[in-house]
XYZ file of C-alpha atoms in Angstrom:
678
model
C 0.000 0.000 0.000
C 1.754 3.173 -1.173
C 2.632 6.178 0.969
C 1.186 4.763 4.158
C 4.073 4.254 6.519
C 5.107 2.319 9.590
C 5.598 2.112 12.541
C 2.891 -0.540 12.722
C 2.871 -4.063 14.139
C 5.160 -6.137 11.879
C 2.304 -8.389 10.747
C -1.131 -7.132 9.741
C -3.586 -8.874 12.045
C -6.336 -9.709 9.590
C -4.007 -10.447 6.717
C -2.461 -13.160 8.886
C -5.792 -14.627 9.990
C -7.315 -14.594 6.512
C -4.228 -16.290 5.069
C -4.733 -19.147 7.540
C -8.403 -19.304 6.604
C -7.752 -19.529 2.864
C -4.543 -21.542 2.923
C -5.203 -24.030 5.696
C -8.678 -24.048 7.233
C -10.739 -24.425 4.059
C -8.742 -27.447 2.854
C -8.732 -29.054 6.296
C -12.507 -28.704 6.431
C -12.960 -30.373 3.038
C -10.817 -33.298 4.141
C -12.875 -33.698 7.300
C -16.112 -33.640 5.297
C -14.679 -36.371 3.069
C -13.411 -38.431 6.016
C -16.755 -38.367 7.835
C -18.741 -39.256 4.700
C -20.576 -35.949 4.356
C -19.557 -35.446 0.720
C -20.136 -39.114 -0.051
C -23.752 -38.637 1.066
C -24.279 -36.499 -2.028
C -22.415 -38.960 -4.258
C -24.649 -41.778 -2.976
C -27.789 -39.683 -3.504
C -26.634 -38.845 -7.034
C -25.955 -42.500 -7.842
C -22.262 -41.830 -8.283
C -21.158 -44.164 -5.520
C -22.360 -47.232 -3.634
C -22.447 -46.967 0.124
C -24.473 -46.029 3.183
C -25.520 -42.447 3.854
C -23.777 -41.415 7.070
C -24.105 -38.768 9.761
C -26.924 -36.694 11.180
C -30.011 -35.963 9.112
C -28.948 -32.292 8.870
C -25.363 -33.008 7.764
C -25.975 -31.551 4.267
C -25.754 -28.057 5.716
C -22.110 -28.556 6.716
C -21.154 -29.223 3.094
C -23.128 -26.204 1.883
C -21.411 -23.906 4.382
C -18.072 -25.220 3.177
C -19.059 -24.425 -0.415
C -20.214 -20.972 0.655
C -16.889 -20.347 2.413
C -14.845 -21.803 -0.456
C -16.621 -19.629 -3.027
C -16.055 -16.485 -0.964
C -12.374 -17.335 -0.570
C -12.006 -18.191 -4.250
C -13.562 -14.850 -5.242
C -10.371 -13.195 -3.958
C -7.691 -15.879 -4.100
C -8.407 -17.541 -7.473
C -6.754 -20.630 -6.009
C -6.872 -23.364 -8.664
C -6.676 -26.173 -6.109
C -9.702 -24.772 -4.305
C -11.519 -24.208 -7.599
C -11.093 -27.905 -8.450
C -12.806 -28.909 -5.193
C -15.592 -26.375 -5.753
C -16.205 -27.651 -9.277
C -16.203 -31.263 -8.116
C -18.801 -30.639 -5.434
C -20.899 -28.419 -7.703
C -21.103 -31.214 -10.261
C -22.205 -33.670 -7.582
C -24.958 -31.306 -6.391
C -26.452 -31.007 -9.867
C -26.752 -34.788 -10.098
C -28.010 -35.239 -6.534
C -30.870 -32.756 -6.848
C -34.309 -34.197 -7.618
C -35.976 -33.118 -10.838
C -38.374 -30.772 -9.011
C -35.573 -29.087 -7.057
C -35.714 -31.051 -3.797
C -32.334 -31.708 -2.211
C -32.102 -33.257 1.265
C -30.063 -36.427 1.200
C -31.495 -38.010 4.368
C -34.990 -38.173 2.935
C -33.886 -38.822 -0.644
C -31.986 -41.934 0.440
C -34.159 -43.294 3.249
C -37.611 -41.684 2.960
C -38.101 -40.530 -0.646
C -41.870 -40.241 -0.244
C -41.748 -38.147 2.913
C -41.204 -34.405 2.788
C -41.873 -31.423 5.041
C -43.519 -33.397 7.868
C -40.810 -32.775 10.494
C -40.075 -29.083 9.890
C -39.718 -28.288 13.598
C -36.916 -30.812 14.102
C -35.873 -32.091 10.671
C -33.847 -29.143 9.306
C -35.000 -29.528 5.676
C -35.497 -25.796 5.214
C -32.360 -25.036 7.212
C -30.295 -27.140 4.813
C -31.917 -25.669 1.718
C -31.270 -22.193 3.101
C -27.560 -22.872 3.286
C -27.676 -24.350 -0.224
C -29.205 -21.111 -1.521
C -26.596 -18.968 0.207
C -23.840 -21.145 -1.254
C -25.377 -20.716 -4.705
C -25.330 -16.951 -4.366
C -21.716 -16.891 -3.188
C -20.699 -19.226 -6.004
C -22.361 -16.977 -8.557
C -20.659 -13.868 -7.186
C -17.303 -15.654 -7.270
C -17.572 -17.132 -10.758
C -20.045 -15.169 -12.883
C -17.541 -12.565 -14.015
C -14.839 -15.161 -14.530
C -16.852 -17.635 -16.559
C -20.492 -18.473 -17.049
C -19.746 -21.646 -18.985
C -20.832 -23.760 -16.051
C -24.582 -24.192 -16.303
C -27.615 -24.739 -18.433
C -30.085 -22.115 -17.276
C -33.528 -21.410 -18.638
C -34.091 -17.937 -20.039
C -36.261 -16.952 -17.070
C -33.587 -18.068 -14.652
C -30.997 -16.008 -16.514
C -33.102 -12.901 -16.039
C -33.519 -13.688 -12.333
C -29.762 -14.019 -12.003
C -29.176 -10.729 -13.797
C -27.435 -12.496 -16.691
C -28.578 -11.187 -20.052
C -25.560 -11.103 -22.328
C -23.860 -14.487 -21.971
C -24.322 -17.925 -23.462
C -23.963 -20.550 -20.749
C -23.438 -24.257 -21.191
C -22.511 -27.181 -18.978
C -24.163 -28.266 -15.771
C -22.092 -27.192 -12.780
C -23.554 -23.818 -11.970
C -24.705 -23.807 -8.341
C -27.070 -20.859 -8.683
C -29.300 -23.001 -10.893
C -29.471 -25.636 -8.164
C -30.334 -22.931 -5.645
C -33.013 -21.386 -7.870
C -34.650 -24.747 -8.496
C -34.772 -25.427 -4.761
C -36.100 -21.941 -4.000
C -38.768 -22.179 -6.686
C -39.903 -25.491 -5.202
C -40.389 -23.698 -1.892
C -42.397 -20.935 -3.577
C -44.866 -23.444 -4.949
C -45.022 -25.455 -1.739
C -45.129 -22.883 1.056
C -46.313 -19.504 -0.200
C -49.925 -20.172 0.771
C -49.373 -22.989 3.257
C -50.873 -23.310 6.732
C -49.080 -21.780 9.760
C -47.745 -25.198 10.756
C -45.427 -25.093 7.745
C -42.632 -23.028 9.240
C -39.103 -24.083 10.082
C -37.862 -24.966 13.541
C -34.310 -23.802 12.831
C -34.308 -20.407 11.182
C -32.030 -19.940 8.164
C -34.241 -20.215 5.094
C -35.548 -16.704 5.788
C -32.051 -15.218 5.495
C -31.390 -17.180 2.317
C -34.615 -16.054 0.664
C -33.894 -12.436 1.561
C -30.394 -12.775 0.098
C -31.798 -14.400 -3.039
C -34.303 -11.589 -3.452
C -31.517 -9.029 -3.189
C -29.283 -10.980 -5.540
C -31.834 -11.580 -8.290
C -33.981 -8.496 -7.810
C -37.061 -10.709 -7.591
C -39.350 -9.684 -4.673
C -41.187 -13.018 -4.673
C -38.441 -14.603 -2.568
C -38.720 -11.771 -0.056
C -42.456 -12.330 0.016
C -41.974 -15.964 1.036
C -39.437 -14.931 3.677
C -42.025 -12.568 5.134
C -44.618 -15.360 5.154
C -42.255 -17.609 7.111
C -41.501 -14.825 9.590
C -45.164 -13.971 10.078
C -46.088 -17.593 10.794
C -43.904 -17.810 13.886
C -45.848 -18.190 17.093
C -49.092 -19.067 15.283
C -49.109 -22.889 15.427
C -52.154 -23.984 17.424
C -51.419 -26.798 19.842
C -47.705 -26.308 19.397
C -46.688 -28.610 22.256
C -48.591 -31.570 20.822
C -47.310 -30.799 17.350
C -43.693 -30.589 18.526
C -43.914 -33.867 20.417
C -45.447 -35.600 17.393
C -42.684 -34.427 15.079
C -39.971 -35.288 17.583
C -41.256 -38.840 17.994
C -41.613 -39.211 14.242
C -38.020 -38.138 13.631
C -36.744 -40.275 16.498
C -38.443 -43.282 14.932
C -36.824 -42.578 11.580
C -33.379 -42.169 13.093
C -33.800 -45.429 14.997
C -34.856 -47.187 11.789
C -31.877 -45.778 9.885
C -29.550 -46.907 12.675
C -30.848 -50.455 12.232
C -30.469 -50.207 8.453
C -26.879 -49.099 8.950
C -26.153 -52.107 11.116
C -27.629 -54.437 8.522
C -25.761 -52.762 5.670
C -22.320 -53.170 7.207
C -23.078 -56.739 8.205
C -23.895 -57.445 4.559
C -20.805 -55.504 3.367
C -18.000 -56.553 5.743
C -15.388 -55.295 3.277
C -16.538 -51.708 3.845
C -15.367 -49.765 6.885
C -18.131 -47.665 8.488
C -17.352 -44.014 9.089
C -16.988 -42.981 12.723
C -18.000 -39.460 13.643
C -15.664 -37.438 15.880
C -16.512 -36.699 19.489
C -19.282 -34.402 20.598
C -18.257 -30.973 21.837
C -17.369 -30.955 25.512
C -19.436 -28.874 27.904
C -20.616 -28.807 31.505
C -24.324 -29.401 32.096
C -25.775 -27.852 35.269
C -28.124 -30.075 37.259
C -31.536 -28.762 36.191
C -30.650 -27.967 32.596
C -32.332 -31.063 31.047
C -35.626 -30.100 32.679
C -35.241 -26.500 31.563
C -34.534 -27.688 28.015
C -37.770 -29.689 28.042
C -39.784 -26.686 29.208
C -38.128 -24.433 26.616
C -38.753 -26.867 23.758
C -42.375 -27.662 24.622
C -43.270 -23.996 25.178
C -41.880 -23.013 21.775
C -39.215 -20.703 23.210
C -36.402 -22.992 22.094
C -37.434 -22.450 18.443
C -38.840 -18.910 18.841
C -42.371 -20.239 18.286
C -43.772 -18.973 21.591
C -45.096 -15.653 20.265
C -45.533 -13.705 17.028
C -42.369 -11.981 15.863
C -43.518 -8.491 16.851
C -43.953 -9.654 20.457
C -40.564 -11.342 20.784
C -38.630 -8.604 22.572
C -36.409 -10.751 24.828
C -33.552 -13.082 23.945
C -35.183 -16.503 24.198
C -34.326 -20.089 23.360
C -31.613 -21.446 21.089
C -29.121 -18.626 20.528
C -28.192 -19.464 16.910
C -31.831 -19.696 15.851
C -32.571 -16.460 17.700
C -29.845 -14.523 15.879
C -30.784 -15.992 12.492
C -34.415 -15.034 13.036
C -33.515 -11.461 13.919
C -31.068 -11.189 11.032
C -33.824 -12.077 8.579
C -36.249 -9.714 10.299
C -33.714 -6.879 10.091
C -33.178 -7.601 6.396
C -36.922 -7.444 5.841
C -37.263 -4.220 7.832
C -34.441 -2.761 5.780
C -35.723 -3.783 2.366
C -39.358 -2.859 3.064
C -38.687 0.139 5.368
C -40.820 -1.447 8.100
C -40.546 0.929 11.074
C -42.638 -1.204 13.432
C -40.380 -4.197 12.860
C -37.359 -1.964 13.342
C -38.628 -0.833 16.739
C -39.147 -4.434 17.850
C -35.632 -5.351 16.764
C -34.105 -2.402 18.603
C -35.835 -3.401 21.838
C -34.766 -7.027 21.433
C -31.147 -6.045 20.781
C -31.114 -3.773 23.825
C -32.465 -6.459 26.156
C -29.963 -9.023 24.860
C -26.883 -6.822 25.130
C -27.742 -5.410 28.537
C -28.941 -8.524 30.360
C -28.200 -11.783 28.506
C -24.795 -11.441 26.850
C -21.350 -12.318 28.184
C -18.582 -9.736 28.414
C -16.947 -11.403 25.375
C -20.147 -10.874 23.389
C -20.826 -14.604 23.669
C -24.472 -15.650 23.495
C -26.111 -18.591 25.203
C -25.642 -19.439 28.865
C -27.206 -22.887 28.893
C -26.020 -26.189 27.367
C -28.692 -28.485 25.837
C -30.856 -25.426 25.190
C -27.713 -24.007 23.583
C -29.172 -20.667 24.363
C -30.337 -18.023 26.747
C -31.063 -18.216 30.437
C -32.651 -15.602 32.648
C -31.468 -12.018 33.069
C -27.898 -11.909 34.476
C -27.702 -15.722 34.300
C -24.241 -15.781 32.758
C -22.178 -18.436 34.563
C -18.642 -18.463 33.134
C -17.687 -22.133 33.448
C -20.831 -23.710 31.973
C -21.283 -20.964 29.376
C -22.236 -22.386 25.996
C -21.549 -19.237 23.929
C -21.517 -21.228 20.701
C -19.303 -19.868 17.930
C -22.236 -20.004 15.501
C -24.325 -17.828 17.818
C -21.665 -15.122 17.659
C -21.573 -15.442 13.869
C -25.343 -15.082 13.701
C -25.113 -11.981 15.853
C -22.518 -10.499 13.498
C -25.025 -10.806 10.662
C -27.774 -9.283 12.777
C -25.606 -6.351 13.818
C -24.507 -5.735 10.257
C -28.138 -5.523 9.144
C -29.053 -3.284 12.086
C -26.176 -1.001 11.130
C -27.516 -0.769 7.586
C -31.026 -0.187 8.884
C -30.285 2.514 11.459
C -26.798 3.860 10.577
C -26.054 3.832 14.318
C -22.504 3.062 15.388
C -23.434 0.822 18.325
C -24.286 -2.087 16.023
C -20.955 -1.966 14.216
C -19.295 -1.601 17.602
C -20.830 -4.861 18.831
C -19.939 -6.454 15.486
C -16.277 -5.618 16.142
C -16.411 -6.797 19.768
C -18.016 -10.135 18.947
C -15.779 -10.677 15.932
C -12.572 -10.412 17.958
C -13.779 -12.147 21.108
C -16.816 -14.373 20.642
C -16.200 -15.519 17.050
C -12.457 -15.644 16.400
C -11.891 -17.806 19.480
C -13.651 -20.592 17.560
C -10.647 -21.232 15.248
C -7.117 -22.072 16.373
C -4.053 -20.345 14.981
C -3.370 -23.294 12.669
C -6.845 -23.180 11.087
C -7.225 -26.886 11.886
C -8.424 -26.835 15.493
C -11.707 -25.487 16.778
C -13.867 -24.646 19.749
C -17.601 -25.241 19.417
C -18.728 -23.707 22.690
C -16.693 -21.009 24.404
C -16.817 -20.837 28.212
C -15.218 -17.909 29.992
C -13.640 -20.121 32.619
C -12.166 -23.607 32.273
C -10.679 -25.771 35.020
C -9.643 -28.462 32.530
C -11.281 -30.971 30.216
C -11.890 -28.671 27.247
C -9.495 -28.699 24.307
C -9.654 -27.603 20.701
C -10.615 -30.397 18.316
C -9.913 -31.009 14.635
C -13.619 -31.680 14.012
C -16.904 -32.471 15.746
C -19.811 -34.815 15.175
C -21.879 -31.682 14.514
C -19.331 -29.470 12.692
C -21.569 -26.464 12.137
C -19.068 -23.891 13.407
C -15.804 -24.355 11.426
C -17.093 -23.638 7.910
C -19.542 -21.079 9.230
C -16.610 -19.195 10.721
C -14.577 -19.570 7.527
C -17.328 -18.070 5.387
C -17.692 -15.177 7.824
C -13.966 -14.437 7.762
C -13.887 -14.683 3.972
C -16.572 -11.990 3.755
C -14.851 -9.487 6.058
C -13.276 -7.478 3.252
C -16.739 -6.598 2.009
C -17.970 -5.576 5.465
C -15.525 -2.785 6.310
C -16.850 0.111 4.237
C -20.209 1.075 2.804
C -20.930 3.827 0.305
C -24.047 5.668 -0.763
C -23.886 8.558 -3.220
C -21.264 10.924 -1.736
C -21.296 9.260 1.700
C -18.573 6.856 2.877
C -19.007 4.968 6.122
C -15.924 3.260 7.577
C -17.525 0.632 9.795
C -14.634 -1.729 10.548
C -10.957 -0.888 10.621
C -9.446 -3.670 8.542
C -6.595 -2.983 6.158
C -7.322 -3.077 2.448
C -8.033 -1.224 -0.783
C -11.727 -0.361 -1.017
C -13.465 0.807 -4.208
C -15.385 4.084 -4.205
C -17.675 5.467 -6.904
C -14.981 8.072 -7.595
C -11.781 6.125 -6.901
C -10.393 4.031 -4.050
C -9.780 4.318 -0.330
C -6.710 2.601 1.125
C -6.922 1.691 4.807
C -4.069 0.524 6.978
C -5.021 -0.461 10.511
C -2.855 -1.255 13.537
C -5.828 -2.750 15.393
C -6.265 -4.653 17.599
C -2.789 -3.973 19.032
C -2.619 -0.211 18.577
C -5.300 2.414 18.029
C -3.966 3.859 14.806
C -5.687 3.898 11.410
C -4.350 5.508 8.237
C -6.552 6.287 5.244
C -5.506 7.495 1.786
C -7.781 8.602 -1.067
C -7.005 7.919 -4.700
C -9.528 9.951 -6.686
C -10.139 10.521 -10.382
C -10.936 14.170 -9.592
C -11.683 16.285 -6.484
C -14.949 15.231 -4.830
C -17.204 16.506 -2.065
C -17.506 13.541 0.283
C -19.082 12.955 3.670
C -16.809 10.535 5.521
C -18.028 8.726 8.648
C -15.373 7.195 10.928
C -16.572 4.960 13.760
C -15.311 6.044 17.173
C -15.639 2.907 19.312
C -17.093 2.820 22.805
C -13.849 1.296 24.114
C -11.757 4.411 23.440
C -11.538 7.427 25.724
C -9.879 9.881 23.309
C -9.939 10.167 19.519
C -7.719 12.427 17.419
C -7.983 13.018 13.685
C -5.444 14.637 11.370
C -5.802 15.384 7.670
C -2.606 15.710 5.657
C -0.721 16.155 8.921
C -2.983 18.862 10.380
C -5.074 18.002 13.429
C -8.796 18.453 12.889
C -11.723 18.796 15.316
C -14.075 15.816 15.303
C -17.749 16.384 14.541
C -19.409 13.484 16.335
C -22.834 12.023 15.616
C -23.979 11.184 19.163
C -27.297 9.945 20.469
C -28.866 11.982 23.257
C -29.555 10.405 26.630
C -27.112 7.576 26.132
C -27.485 5.082 28.942
C -27.051 1.398 29.565
C -27.789 -0.992 32.405
C -25.403 -3.639 31.136
C -24.769 -6.356 33.710
C -21.300 -6.943 32.198
C -20.278 -3.267 32.014
C -20.350 -2.936 28.220
C -21.843 0.255 26.797
C -22.007 0.093 23.030
C -24.412 3.056 22.944
C -21.386 5.256 23.603
C -20.016 4.495 20.143
C -20.556 7.144 17.493
C -19.401 8.331 14.098
C -16.976 11.188 13.526
C -18.000 13.076 10.397
C -15.636 14.749 7.953
C -17.300 16.623 5.099
C -15.015 18.411 2.673
C -13.673 18.504 -0.856
C -11.274 15.564 -0.905
C -8.314 15.656 -3.255
C -6.374 12.847 -4.849
C -3.720 11.725 -2.369
C -5.388 13.110 0.774
C -4.297 11.181 3.871
C -6.068 10.935 7.193
C -4.856 9.487 10.467
C -7.241 8.446 13.231
C -5.730 7.809 16.655
C -7.791 6.026 19.287
C -6.623 5.719 22.874
C -6.584 2.122 24.155
C -6.595 2.204 27.948
C -6.633 -0.923 30.068
C -10.171 -1.166 31.420
C -11.547 -3.299 34.233
C -15.157 -4.280 33.538
C -16.915 -5.163 36.783
C -19.575 -7.869 36.654
C -22.997 -7.406 38.219
C -23.158 -9.152 41.587
C -26.131 -11.220 40.391
C -24.034 -13.100 37.824
C -23.291 -16.596 39.184
C -19.659 -17.603 39.421
C -18.122 -14.192 38.709
C -20.426 -11.580 40.231
C -18.393 -8.688 41.606
C -15.232 -9.780 39.809
C -13.683 -7.912 36.897
C -12.674 -8.681 33.319
C -9.689 -6.954 31.717
C -10.091 -5.360 28.283
C -7.958 -3.203 26.033
C -9.285 -1.773 22.789
C -11.610 -4.319 21.181
C -10.072 -7.291 23.038
C -11.050 -9.164 26.177
C -8.038 -10.669 27.965
C -7.785 -13.856 30.034
C -5.447 -15.690 32.361
C -4.258 -19.040 30.985
C -2.353 -21.633 33.015
C 0.753 -21.965 30.748
C 1.642 -18.348 31.523
C 0.827 -18.355 35.208
C 2.440 -20.716 37.683
C 0.233 -19.308 40.438
C -3.425 -20.246 40.954
C -5.333 -18.206 38.353
C -8.793 -18.696 39.887
C -7.820 -17.022 43.161
C -5.855 -14.140 41.723
C -6.322 -10.789 43.441
C -4.590 -8.074 41.424
C -3.385 -4.595 42.267
C -4.762 -2.718 39.204
C -2.073 -0.031 39.518
C 0.523 -2.601 38.415
C -1.126 -3.552 35.117
C 0.848 -2.720 31.972
C 0.623 -3.680 28.288
C 3.178 -4.537 25.617
C 3.178 -6.195 22.199
C 5.383 -9.309 21.949
C 6.469 -10.397 18.508
C 6.651 -14.173 18.140
C 4.729 -14.979 21.325
C 1.715 -17.119 20.326
C 2.099 -15.812 16.794
C 2.653 -12.224 17.936
C 0.233 -10.760 20.437
C -0.464 -8.096 23.002
C 0.263 -9.131 26.591
C -0.761 -7.562 29.893
C 1.131 -8.197 33.102
C 0.277 -7.264 36.662
C 1.156 -8.102 40.241
C -1.123 -9.692 42.796
C -1.543 -8.481 46.343
C 0.817 -11.334 47.295
C 3.523 -10.088 44.948
C 2.954 -12.747 42.238
C 3.314 -11.803 38.574
C 0.295 -12.653 36.375
C 0.077 -12.502 32.593
C -3.029 -11.997 30.461
C -3.394 -12.902 26.773
C -6.285 -12.121 24.395
C -9.205 -14.446 25.104
C -9.459 -15.512 21.457
C -5.957 -17.050 21.681
C -6.525 -19.382 24.608
C -6.294 -23.137 23.994
C -3.649 -22.883 21.271
C -0.946 -24.549 23.363
C -2.686 -27.779 24.339
C -4.712 -28.591 27.433
C -4.900 -25.683 29.866
C -6.945 -23.869 32.462
C -8.310 -20.410 31.808
C -10.393 -17.640 33.312
C -11.522 -14.213 32.149
C -12.442 -13.066 35.668
C -10.384 -12.131 38.706
C -10.536 -10.043 41.860
C -8.865 -6.728 42.574
C -7.628 -5.415 45.882
C -10.804 -3.354 46.257
C -13.317 -6.207 45.772
């Protein structure tokens, strides 16, 4: 990047992480999908291979998320090895799909005459939703490069925005996605309320497809699905019936599997990896039963406009609200916007961990009561954080308020990135804030929903940093890169998360009047801006009456945008400096397990104590806060910021960023500690 100078950390943070994602993680994930039989399930369905369909009934979604991630990575890397895998899987999908567009390998192999009768537990629409999203990403990645990958009908070409190309072949994933989506239009547009999914995802996919093709009919179906929530009469009886039906099918398939391998002793059955490790508090199974039967687990307990608290399964909750925010955005629905704002406020103030992690309860994999945020049994699933990123991005687009992008940044660094190890080949599924042993990163899980979901999120980051509209530029995330503008480009070089320094340089075709918005995060205490070396006053867009009752001492409402409106010239350079003080966030005394204790943060990062760095007992640490100091250490755990401090007993303690814990084998860890004034 020209004319933007050091001193900066020697390695760009996101460049390093994204290189691991594209060079290691995506290929590791493919190999794991092959090893566990997930890809073979599609080959078997397509008649390309003999064998037994393996894994959970919803396993298709893991392959679709991989394809989504791979396409997003390929859009920038043009990696030929990755392209070969994408093309191979795309060709399999075309052959596996039924003539009418249906694609759900569990039913196609074992129950070809049964469709849509276990929507609350069967994940058919969830899987198809991820297929549609993968189709969109594949089209974005390959349409400009080559459209010689599909046979599309003329109407489908118009939907896809393709009017001037001749396309041949059969490996174009958007066609598969459109066929599946059109099947849903004919099946569910005017269906009864009972025909709504139990795991939200299809709503997001339909909204994305509507945006991508310009066809409002997909948005119309998404709205129908959203409006049906909470309207199933006799939900408890209906849920029990579907659960028993699916349980019977799984039991039958298990017996078929046993018989198959007895008849084919030469074939080795696939063995799924272990389940993710987590602590289950005593009454959690009973609470899960109550949540499921009441409809809260699946957000079926009330109509959407009355769901103003974080309830049930955290991933489903965030996916539901993402789709609702997309709908509110695209249809300018103010009433839906108000509901979403209230829901977001209640979640962030009362039911979210200091890391931004969501979901206090195992089994439910979701929310507990207000301030019920125990650190050791915290579920805080990686996918829940990723769903919240999507929700916050849409809320930012809807409201243009900085607090949503601020939470996006916080959850990205702390609640999401922790899910992938530094090597790209080891993962956390759930993310407790305290661990006394027994939890380690794993290469894969029996339900591997998080790894590829995280990879596709990371691959999309470059497109999330900046938004433009007419003469307005909004810098939402400070990630280094070259970003296109209607009148040129904007180069950004960021020292985050280690130092609060961001450099911006404009390359313009001609002078332009621009309104530049720079996010000033809630975690900073001072912000300075200079333009071409001259310090400038900051005009801040601030909400009045900012307040928060956050039980974990996070106040995203304090974030705002600094506005610079001027005639920008080619070569103009700006420097934004953000102070990054060490902050102690005190937990509400009602929080079990850490009430009254503090968490240490600096900039956008939450820090933790991990046993390899601390010979003393980390769970009983009482620190003199006056002794805390920060430094960046090149080469330590890949290069990281470190905080050291001294306990009241004279012991030296060391904190590392929370997202880095677990990268050195089995360990103990805690985010929380006491100070001398507790």
